[in-house]
Coordinates of C-alpha atoms and ligand atoms in Angstrom, one line a residue:
Chain A
M1 CA 68.7 18.0 148.6
A2 CA 67.3 21.0 148.5
I3 CA 65.7 20.6 145.0
L4 CA 66.8 24.8 144.5
S5 CA 69.8 26.9 146.4
L6 CA 71.3 30.0 146.7
Q7 CA 74.9 30.8 146.7
S8 CA 75.9 33.5 147.6
V9 CA 74.4 35.1 144.4
S10 CA 75.2 38.9 143.7
K11 CA 74.4 41.2 141.0
S12 CA 75.2 44.7 140.5
F13 CA 73.1 47.4 138.0
G14 CA 76.1 49.8 137.5
A15 CA 77.1 50.6 141.3
L16 CA 73.6 49.4 142.5
K17 CA 73.2 46.8 143.9
V18 CA 69.9 44.7 143.5
S19 CA 71.6 41.2 145.0
D20 CA 73.4 41.3 147.6
S21 CA 75.6 37.1 148.4
V22 CA 71.7 36.4 148.1
S23 CA 72.2 32.3 149.9
F24 CA 69.3 30.0 150.5
E25 CA 67.7 27.0 150.2
V26 CA 64.1 25.8 148.7
Q27 CA 63.3 21.5 149.4
P28 CA 61.6 20.2 147.1
G29 CA 57.4 20.2 148.0
E30 CA 57.9 23.7 149.8
A31 CA 56.9 26.7 149.4
L32 CA 58.7 29.7 150.5
G33 CA 57.2 33.1 150.3
I34 CA 59.4 36.7 149.1
I35 CA 58.4 40.3 150.5
G36 CA 60.3 43.4 150.3
P37 CA 59.0 47.1 149.2
N38 CA 59.8 48.0 145.5
G39 CA 62.8 48.1 143.8
A40 CA 63.7 45.6 146.5
G41 CA 65.5 42.9 144.0
K42 CA 62.8 40.8 143.8
S43 CA 61.6 40.4 140.1
T44 CA 65.5 40.7 139.9
L45 CA 66.2 36.9 142.1
F46 CA 63.6 35.3 140.0
N47 CA 65.9 36.5 136.5
L48 CA 68.9 35.4 138.4
I49 CA 67.0 31.8 139.3
T50 CA 65.7 31.5 135.9
G51 CA 68.8 32.8 133.8
N52 CA 67.0 35.3 132.2
I53 CA 69.9 37.5 134.3
A54 CA 73.3 36.8 134.5
P55 CA 74.8 36.7 138.9
D56 CA 78.3 39.1 138.7
Q57 CA 78.9 36.1 141.9
G58 CA 77.7 33.0 143.9
K59 CA 75.7 29.9 142.2
V60 CA 72.5 28.5 141.3
L61 CA 72.2 25.3 142.0
L62 CA 69.5 22.8 140.5
D63 CA 69.2 19.5 143.1
G64 CA 72.7 19.4 143.6
R65 CA 73.8 20.5 140.5
D66 CA 75.1 23.3 139.5
V67 CA 73.1 25.8 136.8
T68 CA 73.9 29.3 137.1
R69 CA 75.7 28.4 132.5
L70 CA 72.5 26.9 132.1
P71 CA 69.9 29.5 129.4
P72 CA 66.4 29.3 130.6
M73 CA 65.0 27.1 128.0
E74 CA 66.7 24.3 129.9
R75 CA 66.8 25.4 133.7
V76 CA 62.8 25.0 131.9
R77 CA 63.6 21.9 131.0
A78 CA 65.2 20.6 133.9
G79 CA 62.0 21.9 136.2
I80 CA 62.0 25.6 136.6
G81 CA 59.1 26.9 136.3
R82 CA 58.2 30.9 135.7
S83 CA 55.3 33.1 135.6
F84 CA 56.1 37.5 135.0
Q85 CA 55.3 40.5 137.0
I86 CA 54.3 42.3 133.6
P87 CA 52.6 39.5 131.6
Q88 CA 53.9 38.5 128.7
P89 CA 51.4 36.1 126.4
F90 CA 52.4 35.7 122.9
V91 CA 50.1 38.3 121.9
H92 CA 49.2 36.7 118.2
L93 CA 48.8 33.0 119.6
S94 CA 44.9 32.5 121.6
V95 CA 45.1 31.9 125.3
Y96 CA 44.9 27.4 124.7
E97 CA 48.1 27.5 121.6
N98 CA 50.2 29.6 124.2
L99 CA 49.7 26.6 126.8
L100 CA 50.4 24.5 123.8
V101 CA 54.0 26.1 123.4
A102 CA 55.1 26.0 127.0
A103 CA 52.9 22.0 127.3
R104 CA 55.7 20.7 124.2
F105 CA 58.2 23.4 124.6
G106 CA 59.3 23.1 128.3
G107 CA 57.0 20.4 130.1
E108 CA 58.5 18.1 126.8
V109 CA 55.0 16.4 126.6
G110 CA 54.0 14.7 124.2
A111 CA 52.1 15.9 120.7
A112 CA 48.9 13.5 121.3
E113 CA 48.8 14.6 125.6
A114 CA 49.7 18.3 124.9
P115 CA 45.9 19.2 123.6
G116 CA 44.0 17.7 127.3
F117 CA 47.2 18.2 129.5
C118 CA 46.8 21.6 128.7
M119 CA 43.3 22.3 128.9
D120 CA 42.9 20.5 131.8
I121 CA 45.3 23.6 133.5
L122 CA 43.2 26.4 131.6
A123 CA 40.2 24.1 133.6
Q124 CA 41.7 24.7 136.6
T125 CA 42.7 27.9 136.2
G126 CA 39.4 29.9 134.8
L127 CA 40.7 30.5 130.9
A128 CA 39.0 27.8 129.7
A129 CA 36.2 29.7 128.1
V130 CA 38.4 32.5 126.8
A131 CA 41.0 29.0 125.4
E132 CA 40.3 30.1 121.6
K133 CA 40.7 34.0 122.2
P134 CA 43.8 35.9 121.1
S135 CA 46.2 36.6 124.2
G136 CA 46.9 39.9 123.9
G137 CA 43.2 41.2 123.9
L138 CA 43.3 39.7 127.8
P139 CA 41.6 42.3 130.0
L140 CA 45.0 41.8 133.0
L141 CA 43.2 39.5 135.7
Q142 CA 43.0 37.5 132.8
R143 CA 46.2 37.6 131.1
K144 CA 47.9 36.5 134.7
R145 CA 45.7 34.0 134.9
L146 CA 47.6 32.5 131.6
E147 CA 51.1 33.8 133.6
L148 CA 50.4 31.2 136.6
A149 CA 48.6 28.7 133.3
R150 CA 51.8 29.1 131.4
A151 CA 53.6 28.2 134.1
M152 CA 52.2 24.9 135.0
A153 CA 51.9 23.6 132.0
T154 CA 55.7 23.7 132.4
K155 CA 55.9 20.8 134.4
P156 CA 57.5 22.1 137.1
R157 CA 58.9 21.0 139.9
V158 CA 59.1 24.8 141.1
I159 CA 57.6 27.2 140.1
L160 CA 58.3 31.0 140.0
L161 CA 55.3 33.4 140.8
D162 CA 56.1 36.9 140.7
E163 CA 52.7 38.6 141.9
I164 CA 50.1 37.1 140.4
A165 CA 47.5 38.7 143.7
G166 CA 47.7 41.7 142.8
G167 CA 44.4 43.6 142.2
L168 CA 43.0 40.7 142.6
T169 CA 38.8 41.5 144.7
D170 CA 38.4 38.7 147.4
A171 CA 36.7 36.6 145.4
E172 CA 39.5 36.2 142.5
C173 CA 42.5 35.9 145.2
G174 CA 40.6 33.2 147.3
E175 CA 40.1 31.2 143.7
L176 CA 44.3 31.7 143.1
I177 CA 44.9 30.6 146.5
A178 CA 43.1 27.4 145.8
T179 CA 44.5 26.9 142.8
I180 CA 48.1 27.7 144.3
K181 CA 46.8 25.1 147.2
A182 CA 46.5 22.5 144.3
I183 CA 49.9 23.3 142.9
H184 CA 51.3 22.9 146.1
A185 CA 49.5 19.9 146.8
E186 CA 50.7 17.7 144.2
G187 CA 54.1 17.9 145.4
T188 CA 55.9 21.0 143.0
A189 CA 57.6 23.1 145.3
I190 CA 56.8 27.4 145.5
I191 CA 58.6 30.6 145.9
W192 CA 55.6 33.5 145.5
I193 CA 56.7 36.9 145.4
E194 CA 53.7 39.2 146.3
H195 CA 52.8 41.6 148.7
V196 CA 48.8 40.2 149.7
L197 CA 50.4 39.2 152.5
H198 CA 47.4 37.5 153.7
A199 CA 47.7 35.1 150.1
L200 CA 51.4 33.9 150.8
T201 CA 50.6 32.9 154.5
S202 CA 47.7 30.7 153.6
V203 CA 49.9 29.2 151.6
V204 CA 54.3 29.1 152.1
G205 CA 55.7 27.5 154.9
R206 CA 58.5 29.6 155.2
L207 CA 59.3 33.1 154.1
M208 CA 61.6 35.4 152.7
V209 CA 61.9 39.4 153.1
L210 CA 64.6 40.8 150.7
N211 CA 65.4 45.2 151.0
F212 CA 67.9 47.0 149.2
G213 CA 69.2 43.7 147.2
R214 CA 70.2 41.8 150.4
M215 CA 68.1 38.6 152.4
L216 CA 66.8 40.3 155.7
M217 CA 65.1 37.4 156.7
I218 CA 63.6 34.4 156.7
G219 CA 61.7 31.6 158.4
A220 CA 58.2 30.7 160.2
P221 CA 55.8 33.2 158.7
D222 CA 54.3 34.5 162.1
Q223 CA 58.2 34.9 163.5
V224 CA 59.3 37.3 160.6
M225 CA 56.4 38.9 161.0
A226 CA 57.0 40.4 164.3
S227 CA 60.7 40.9 164.2
P228 CA 61.0 44.7 164.2
E229 CA 62.4 45.5 161.6
V230 CA 60.8 43.8 158.9
R231 CA 57.9 46.2 160.8
E232 CA 59.0 48.5 160.1
I233 CA 59.6 48.0 156.6
Y234 CA 56.5 46.0 156.3
L235 CA 54.3 48.8 156.8
G236 CA 56.2 51.0 154.9
I237 CA 54.9 49.3 152.1
E238 CA 51.1 48.9 153.7
A239 CA 51.4 52.3 153.5
Chain B
M1 CA 34.6 28.2 109.9
T2 CA 33.3 30.1 107.2
P3 CA 32.4 28.8 104.4
S4 CA 34.0 30.9 101.7
R5 CA 36.2 28.4 103.4
P6 CA 35.7 25.3 100.8
L7 CA 34.6 27.5 98.0
G8 CA 38.6 29.3 98.1
L9 CA 39.8 25.7 98.3
I10 CA 38.2 25.1 95.5
A11 CA 39.5 27.6 93.4
A12 CA 42.7 26.7 94.7
F13 CA 42.3 23.2 93.1
A14 CA 41.0 24.3 89.8
A15 CA 43.7 27.0 89.4
L16 CA 46.3 24.1 89.8
A17 CA 44.5 21.9 87.9
V18 CA 44.7 24.4 85.0
L19 CA 48.8 25.4 85.4
Y20 CA 48.9 21.2 85.7
A21 CA 47.5 21.0 81.8
L22 CA 48.6 24.9 80.6
P23 CA 51.6 22.8 78.1
A24 CA 49.6 20.7 76.8
I25 CA 47.3 24.5 76.6
A26 CA 49.2 27.0 76.5
P27 CA 52.1 28.3 74.0
R28 CA 55.5 27.2 75.0
A29 CA 56.0 31.0 75.3
L30 CA 53.7 31.3 78.5
V31 CA 55.2 28.0 80.2
Q32 CA 58.8 29.5 79.4
D33 CA 56.9 32.7 81.3
L34 CA 55.6 31.0 83.8
F35 CA 58.3 28.9 84.2
G36 CA 60.2 31.9 85.6
V37 CA 57.7 33.5 88.0
L38 CA 56.9 29.4 89.0
T39 CA 60.4 30.3 90.6
L40 CA 60.7 33.1 91.7
L41 CA 57.6 32.0 93.6
V42 CA 59.1 28.8 95.2
L43 CA 61.9 31.3 96.4
A44 CA 59.5 34.0 98.4
L45 CA 57.7 30.6 100.1
N46 CA 60.8 29.7 100.7
W47 CA 62.2 33.5 101.8
N48 CA 59.1 34.1 103.9
T49 CA 59.6 31.8 105.7
L50 CA 63.2 32.5 107.1
A51 CA 62.2 36.1 107.4
G52 CA 58.7 36.5 107.9
F53 CA 58.5 33.6 110.6
A54 CA 61.4 33.8 111.5
G55 CA 63.1 36.7 111.6
L56 CA 66.4 36.2 109.6
V57 CA 65.1 39.0 106.9
S58 CA 68.9 37.8 105.0
V59 CA 69.5 39.4 102.0
G60 CA 71.9 36.7 100.8
Q61 CA 69.2 33.9 99.2
Q62 CA 71.5 34.5 96.1
A63 CA 73.7 32.8 97.7
F64 CA 71.4 29.4 98.5
V65 CA 71.0 29.7 94.9
G66 CA 74.5 30.3 93.3
I67 CA 75.8 27.2 95.0
G68 CA 72.5 25.0 93.7
A69 CA 72.4 26.1 90.5
Y70 CA 76.9 25.4 90.3
A71 CA 76.4 22.2 91.9
M72 CA 74.0 20.8 90.1
F73 CA 76.6 21.8 86.6
A74 CA 79.0 20.6 89.1
A75 CA 77.6 17.2 89.2
I76 CA 76.4 16.9 85.3
I77 CA 79.6 18.3 83.4
L78 CA 82.8 17.2 85.6
M79 CA 80.6 13.7 87.4
D80 CA 78.5 13.6 84.2
L81 CA 74.9 13.0 86.4
N82 CA 71.3 12.5 85.9
P83 CA 69.9 16.5 85.7
L84 CA 67.9 15.4 88.4
V85 CA 70.0 14.1 90.8
G86 CA 71.9 17.1 89.7
V87 CA 69.2 19.2 91.2
L88 CA 69.5 17.7 94.2
I89 CA 73.0 17.2 95.0
G90 CA 72.3 21.2 94.4
G91 CA 70.0 21.5 97.5
L92 CA 72.4 19.6 98.7
A93 CA 75.2 21.9 98.7
A94 CA 73.6 24.9 99.7
A95 CA 72.2 23.6 102.0
A96 CA 75.4 22.0 103.1
F97 CA 76.7 26.0 103.0
A98 CA 74.0 26.9 104.9
L99 CA 75.8 25.7 108.2
P100 CA 79.4 27.8 107.7
M101 CA 77.4 30.8 106.8
A102 CA 74.2 29.9 109.8
F103 CA 77.6 29.4 112.5
F104 CA 79.3 34.0 111.3
A105 CA 76.2 35.6 110.5
F106 CA 73.7 34.2 113.0
R107 CA 76.5 36.7 115.4
L108 CA 75.1 39.3 113.8
N109 CA 71.5 41.1 114.3
G110 CA 69.0 43.1 111.9
A111 CA 70.3 45.2 109.4
Y112 CA 73.9 43.7 110.5
F113 CA 72.6 40.3 109.6
A114 CA 71.1 41.1 106.5
I115 CA 74.7 43.0 104.9
G116 CA 76.4 40.3 106.2
T117 CA 74.9 37.1 104.6
W118 CA 75.3 39.3 101.7
V119 CA 78.1 39.4 102.1
V120 CA 78.9 35.9 102.4
A121 CA 76.7 35.4 98.9
D122 CA 79.5 37.8 97.0
I123 CA 82.6 36.0 98.6
A124 CA 80.8 32.7 96.8
R125 CA 80.3 34.2 94.0
L126 CA 83.7 35.6 93.8
G127 CA 84.8 32.2 95.3
I128 CA 82.7 30.7 92.4
S129 CA 84.2 32.6 89.7
Q130 CA 88.3 30.8 90.5
W131 CA 86.2 27.5 90.1
K132 CA 88.0 27.0 86.7
A133 CA 86.7 23.8 85.6
L134 CA 82.8 25.3 85.6
G135 CA 84.7 28.5 83.6
G136 CA 85.2 30.0 86.0
G137 CA 84.2 34.3 85.6
T138 CA 82.5 33.4 82.5
G139 CA 81.0 30.5 83.0
T140 CA 79.3 27.4 80.8
S141 CA 77.0 25.5 79.7
L142 CA 74.9 22.4 80.1
P143 CA 76.0 20.3 77.7
K144 CA 74.2 20.2 74.0
G145 CA 70.7 17.8 74.8
T146 CA 70.6 17.8 78.6
A147 CA 67.1 18.6 79.3
K148 CA 65.9 17.1 76.4
D149 CA 67.4 14.0 77.3
M150 CA 65.9 14.0 80.4
A151 CA 64.1 11.2 81.8
F152 CA 60.3 11.7 80.3
V153 CA 61.1 14.1 78.0
D154 CA 60.7 11.5 75.2
R155 CA 57.3 10.5 76.8
I156 CA 55.6 14.4 77.1
K157 CA 56.9 15.3 73.5
A158 CA 55.2 12.2 71.9
A159 CA 52.1 12.3 74.2
L160 CA 52.1 16.6 73.6
D161 CA 53.0 15.9 70.3
V162 CA 56.0 18.7 70.5
S163 CA 59.2 19.3 69.5
S164 CA 61.6 18.6 72.2
A165 CA 62.8 21.3 73.6
A166 CA 59.5 22.6 74.3
A167 CA 58.3 18.7 76.0
A168 CA 62.3 19.7 78.3
D169 CA 60.1 23.0 79.2
A170 CA 57.2 21.3 80.0
L171 CA 59.2 18.5 81.9
T172 CA 60.8 21.7 84.2
Y173 CA 58.3 24.2 84.3
W174 CA 56.3 20.3 85.9
L175 CA 58.4 19.9 87.6
M176 CA 59.0 23.9 89.0
L177 CA 54.8 23.4 90.0
T178 CA 54.8 20.5 91.9
L179 CA 58.2 22.6 94.3
A180 CA 56.4 25.6 94.7
V181 CA 52.7 23.0 95.5
A182 CA 55.7 20.8 97.7
M183 CA 57.2 24.2 99.0
L184 CA 53.9 25.3 100.3
V185 CA 52.6 21.9 102.7
A186 CA 56.0 21.2 103.4
G187 CA 55.7 25.1 104.7
H188 CA 52.2 24.6 106.3
V189 CA 53.4 21.3 107.9
F190 CA 56.4 23.2 109.4
L191 CA 54.9 25.7 110.8
R192 CA 52.0 24.0 112.6
S193 CA 54.1 21.8 114.0
R194 CA 55.6 22.0 116.8
M195 CA 59.3 24.2 115.5
G196 CA 56.1 26.4 114.1
L197 CA 54.9 26.9 117.4
G198 CA 57.8 27.7 118.6
L199 CA 58.3 29.9 116.0
Q200 CA 55.7 32.0 116.5
A201 CA 56.0 32.8 119.8
I202 CA 59.7 34.0 119.1
R203 CA 58.4 36.0 116.9
D204 CA 56.1 37.1 120.0
N205 CA 58.4 38.0 122.7
E206 CA 61.2 35.7 122.6
T207 CA 61.8 36.7 126.6
A208 CA 59.5 35.1 127.2
A209 CA 59.5 31.9 125.2
R210 CA 62.9 31.5 126.0
S211 CA 60.9 30.7 129.5
V212 CA 58.7 28.4 128.5
G213 CA 61.7 26.2 126.8
V214 CA 62.0 27.0 123.0
D215 CA 65.7 27.7 121.5
P216 CA 65.8 30.6 119.4
V217 CA 68.7 29.8 117.9
R218 CA 68.1 26.5 117.2
L219 CA 64.9 26.9 115.4
K220 CA 66.3 29.9 113.6
A221 CA 68.9 28.0 112.1
L222 CA 67.2 24.8 111.3
V223 CA 64.9 27.2 109.5
F224 CA 67.9 28.7 107.9
L225 CA 69.3 25.6 106.3
L226 CA 65.5 23.4 105.8
T227 CA 65.2 27.0 103.9
A228 CA 68.7 26.8 102.0
F229 CA 67.5 23.4 100.9
G230 CA 64.3 24.9 99.7
T231 CA 65.9 28.2 97.5
G232 CA 69.4 25.6 96.5
L233 CA 66.6 22.6 95.2
C234 CA 65.0 25.9 92.8
G235 CA 68.3 27.5 92.4
A236 CA 69.3 24.2 90.4
L237 CA 66.2 23.5 88.9
A238 CA 66.3 26.7 87.5
F239 CA 69.0 26.8 85.1
I240 CA 68.7 23.3 83.9
Q241 CA 66.1 25.1 81.9
I242 CA 68.3 28.7 81.7
T243 CA 71.3 25.9 80.8
R244 CA 74.2 28.4 81.2
V245 CA 75.6 29.9 84.5
T246 CA 77.9 32.7 85.3
P247 CA 78.8 33.7 88.5
D248 CA 77.1 37.2 87.8
A249 CA 73.6 35.3 86.4
A250 CA 73.9 32.6 89.0
F251 CA 74.4 35.1 92.8
S252 CA 72.5 37.8 91.5
V253 CA 70.9 39.3 94.0
I254 CA 68.2 41.4 92.0
D255 CA 67.4 38.6 90.3
W256 CA 67.3 36.5 93.1
T257 CA 66.5 38.1 96.3
A258 CA 64.5 41.8 96.0
F259 CA 61.9 40.1 93.3
V260 CA 61.6 37.1 96.4
I261 CA 61.3 40.4 98.5
F262 CA 59.1 42.8 96.9
I263 CA 56.6 39.7 96.3
T264 CA 56.8 38.4 99.7
V265 CA 55.9 42.2 101.2
I266 CA 53.7 42.8 98.4
G267 CA 51.8 40.2 98.9
G268 CA 52.2 39.0 102.5
I269 CA 54.6 38.6 104.8
G270 CA 54.3 36.5 107.1
T271 CA 50.9 35.1 105.7
L272 CA 51.5 31.8 104.2
P273 CA 49.2 32.7 100.5
G274 CA 51.2 36.6 100.9
P275 CA 53.6 35.0 98.6
I276 CA 51.3 33.6 95.5
V277 CA 49.6 37.2 96.0
G278 CA 53.0 38.5 95.2
A279 CA 54.3 36.4 92.6
V280 CA 50.3 36.8 90.7
I281 CA 51.2 40.1 91.1
F282 CA 54.0 40.3 90.4
Y283 CA 52.8 38.4 87.0
A284 CA 50.3 40.2 86.2
L285 CA 52.1 44.0 86.3
Q286 CA 54.4 41.8 83.7
R287 CA 51.8 41.4 81.2
L288 CA 50.1 44.4 81.7
L289 CA 53.1 46.8 81.3
A290 CA 55.9 44.8 78.7
D291 CA 55.5 46.9 76.1
Y292 CA 57.8 49.7 78.5
G293 CA 60.2 47.5 78.8
T294 CA 61.5 47.1 82.4
I295 CA 59.0 50.3 83.6
Y296 CA 57.2 46.9 85.5
L297 CA 60.1 47.0 87.9
I298 CA 59.7 50.3 88.8
V299 CA 55.8 50.1 88.9
L300 CA 56.4 46.6 91.4
G301 CA 58.9 48.6 93.5
C302 CA 56.4 51.6 94.3
L303 CA 54.0 49.6 94.7
G304 CA 56.0 47.9 97.8
I305 CA 56.9 50.8 99.3
A306 CA 53.4 52.1 99.1
V307 CA 52.5 48.0 101.0
M308 CA 54.8 48.9 103.1
L309 CA 54.3 52.2 104.6
F310 CA 50.0 51.6 104.7
A311 CA 49.7 47.7 104.6
R312 CA 52.7 46.0 106.6
R313 CA 51.4 42.6 106.4
G314 CA 50.6 42.9 102.8
L315 CA 47.4 42.4 100.8
W316 CA 47.1 38.9 101.5
G317 CA 47.0 40.3 105.0
V318 CA 44.5 43.3 104.8
F319 CA 42.2 40.8 102.3
T320 CA 42.2 37.8 105.5
G321 CA 41.2 41.7 107.7
R322 CA 39.0 43.7 105.7
T323 CA 36.7 39.1 105.2
G324 CA 38.2 37.6 107.8
I325 CA 38.6 34.2 105.4
D326 CA 42.4 32.3 105.9
L327 CA 42.7 30.2 103.2
L328 CA 45.6 28.6 105.7
P329 CA 45.0 28.9 108.9
L330 CA 48.6 28.2 111.3
T331 CA 46.0 27.5 114.3
H332 CA 45.5 24.8 117.0
R333 CA 42.1 24.6 118.9
P334 CA 41.6 23.3 121.8
P335 CA 40.0 19.9 121.8
K336 CA 36.4 20.4 122.1
S337 CA 35.0 17.4 124.6
A338 CA 37.7 19.2 127.6
A339 CA 35.9 22.3 127.3
P340 CA 33.4 22.6 130.1
Q341 CA 33.3 21.7 133.9
P342 CA 36.5 24.6 135.0
Q343 CA 35.9 22.2 138.3
A344 CA 35.1 18.7 137.8
S345 CA 38.8 18.5 135.9
R346 CA 40.9 20.6 138.9
R347 CA 43.6 18.3 139.6
T348 CA 43.6 18.8 143.6
A349 CA 44.8 15.4 145.4
Ligands
LIG1 N1 67.5 45.3 133.7 C1 67.4 46.5 134.5 N2 68.8 47.2 133.7 C2 69.3 48.0 135.1 N3 68.2 48.3 136.1 C3 67.3 47.3 137.0 C4 67.1 46.3 136.0 N4 66.2 45.4 136.0 C5 65.8 46.5 137.4 N5 66.7 47.1 137.9 C6 66.9 48.0 139.3 O1 66.6 46.8 139.7 C7 66.4 47.0 140.3 C8 65.8 46.2 141.6 O2 64.1 45.8 140.2 P1 63.4 44.3 140.8 O3 63.9 42.9 141.2 O4 62.3 44.4 139.6 O5 62.7 44.9 142.2 P2 61.8 44.1 142.6 O6 61.0 44.1 141.7 O7 61.4 44.0 144.2 O8 60.8 45.7 142.9 C9 65.3 48.4 140.6 O9 66.0 49.7 141.6 C10 65.2 48.1 138.6 O10 64.6 49.4 138.9
LIG2 MG1 59.0 42.9 140.5

């Protein structure tokens, strides 16, 4: 059974249709990439999946169960973890405490195991050295890593990553890819919105293209990128 | 950790020892004065957790003081129970009232929440005024000798060689002091617990908190309930010492909420030692300006406004900011052993 499934999900902001009858499925352990121009409705799609925004129409199913009416905190506990495109750290808490909240609540990790569990993730995401720093003072790169680390700490079965590779150097991007591959290798399903195409295609098995809230195509990355329609939009992004 | 922290703790314990010894060494008037200050401190510790940590700026805490006091009076007068059991019943009654109150007030946000709690408190005052068995609008007194007949009063009387009334004052003073210490410890334990961590996350970013599994409404409701219990206990104990209750006195927004807000804001809202600092300043002003009537309240008000404008985290916040000393930090430190070797602990399959 699909771990996550969207059925004709639509959402408008006023006259602007940001999600137009979107339907797709993600299998357990699968990695799906999402591309599309700015304003296409990619982040909104994540918000619909996590429950931060309620759809006007359509359903979101997790393990075949309708979760459309569940609030975000219950969807996290049910296994949907997310990062925010614009990092949203708990600024007065340390990096370590940011993960601790996520592990204790979303991940339902016990008090005894939580410290070691969080430190493992911090090590894996290259944040161990700044564990005790207040997260509010971190530079952008480390904020983005914190988004990833905090999402991991909720013990997701499907993790949603929203543009976490933007603005990284090649070396940093390489590290990030290694981390995401490691998450994937553990069997976590991944949905990853990214403009850095080579990063995306090195991880995902399928690619989805979103444009004006509509799903234009979904399929194998090379097939999708070979489509003239997609090339046109995609060149628009690159330019 | 700074070397000044153990020093601070030693000073705190010394101060506490002096406070406990006070009824044996100080005049009764001082004990009574400090009882009043400690009452405000306990209320401030509760309000600080509510407003400073859970973001619930209630102006209706007098509802819990009043209900706590009246429930205690009912337990003693109508049910003939032990006064200390009455205090406990006062706390429980306040917590019970907090449930429907939260149901109503949690539908409101910000300023509307503040006004909503005030309105509910006033409705409670009007409701209690109808309770004829407890004197209706004019109130009632505890039966003569209730305080003096409490457990231990005889022994305190003999040990300190004072009148029964002074011994009763000493007992209520010790109880209130103990309640203050218990509230401080409970506050610290709670804020360092999983739920306290969740509260701090909500304070920083509610959207992100929900997205990592924290349920804001549930946590805030829990804090509302717990602080109602603490406030009710405090109200009941305060009125054992006062011995007479009226709806206006028990549900006074000035006495039980406005002073408390000033004390918390001046000392440092959202910091654990803040209410203590605020209570000390309140008492110092009261003493210094005792000869000029209620002018200390005007000074207190001005000080409160100045702090709100120029030092949002209060005097304790300024102090920790300048010196780096924090007596009751809420931080969770990462385990030391797991920190190094970023590559080795990678969980790659
Ligand atoms: N909460 C909101 N209210 C109104 N408009 C919004 C809101 N969130 C997003 N939008 C608009 O919806 C469109 C899609 O936004 P978004 O999903 O963030 O796009 P993307 O992530 O693909 O760049 C944009 O035009 C954006 O301005
Ligand atoms: Mg976006």
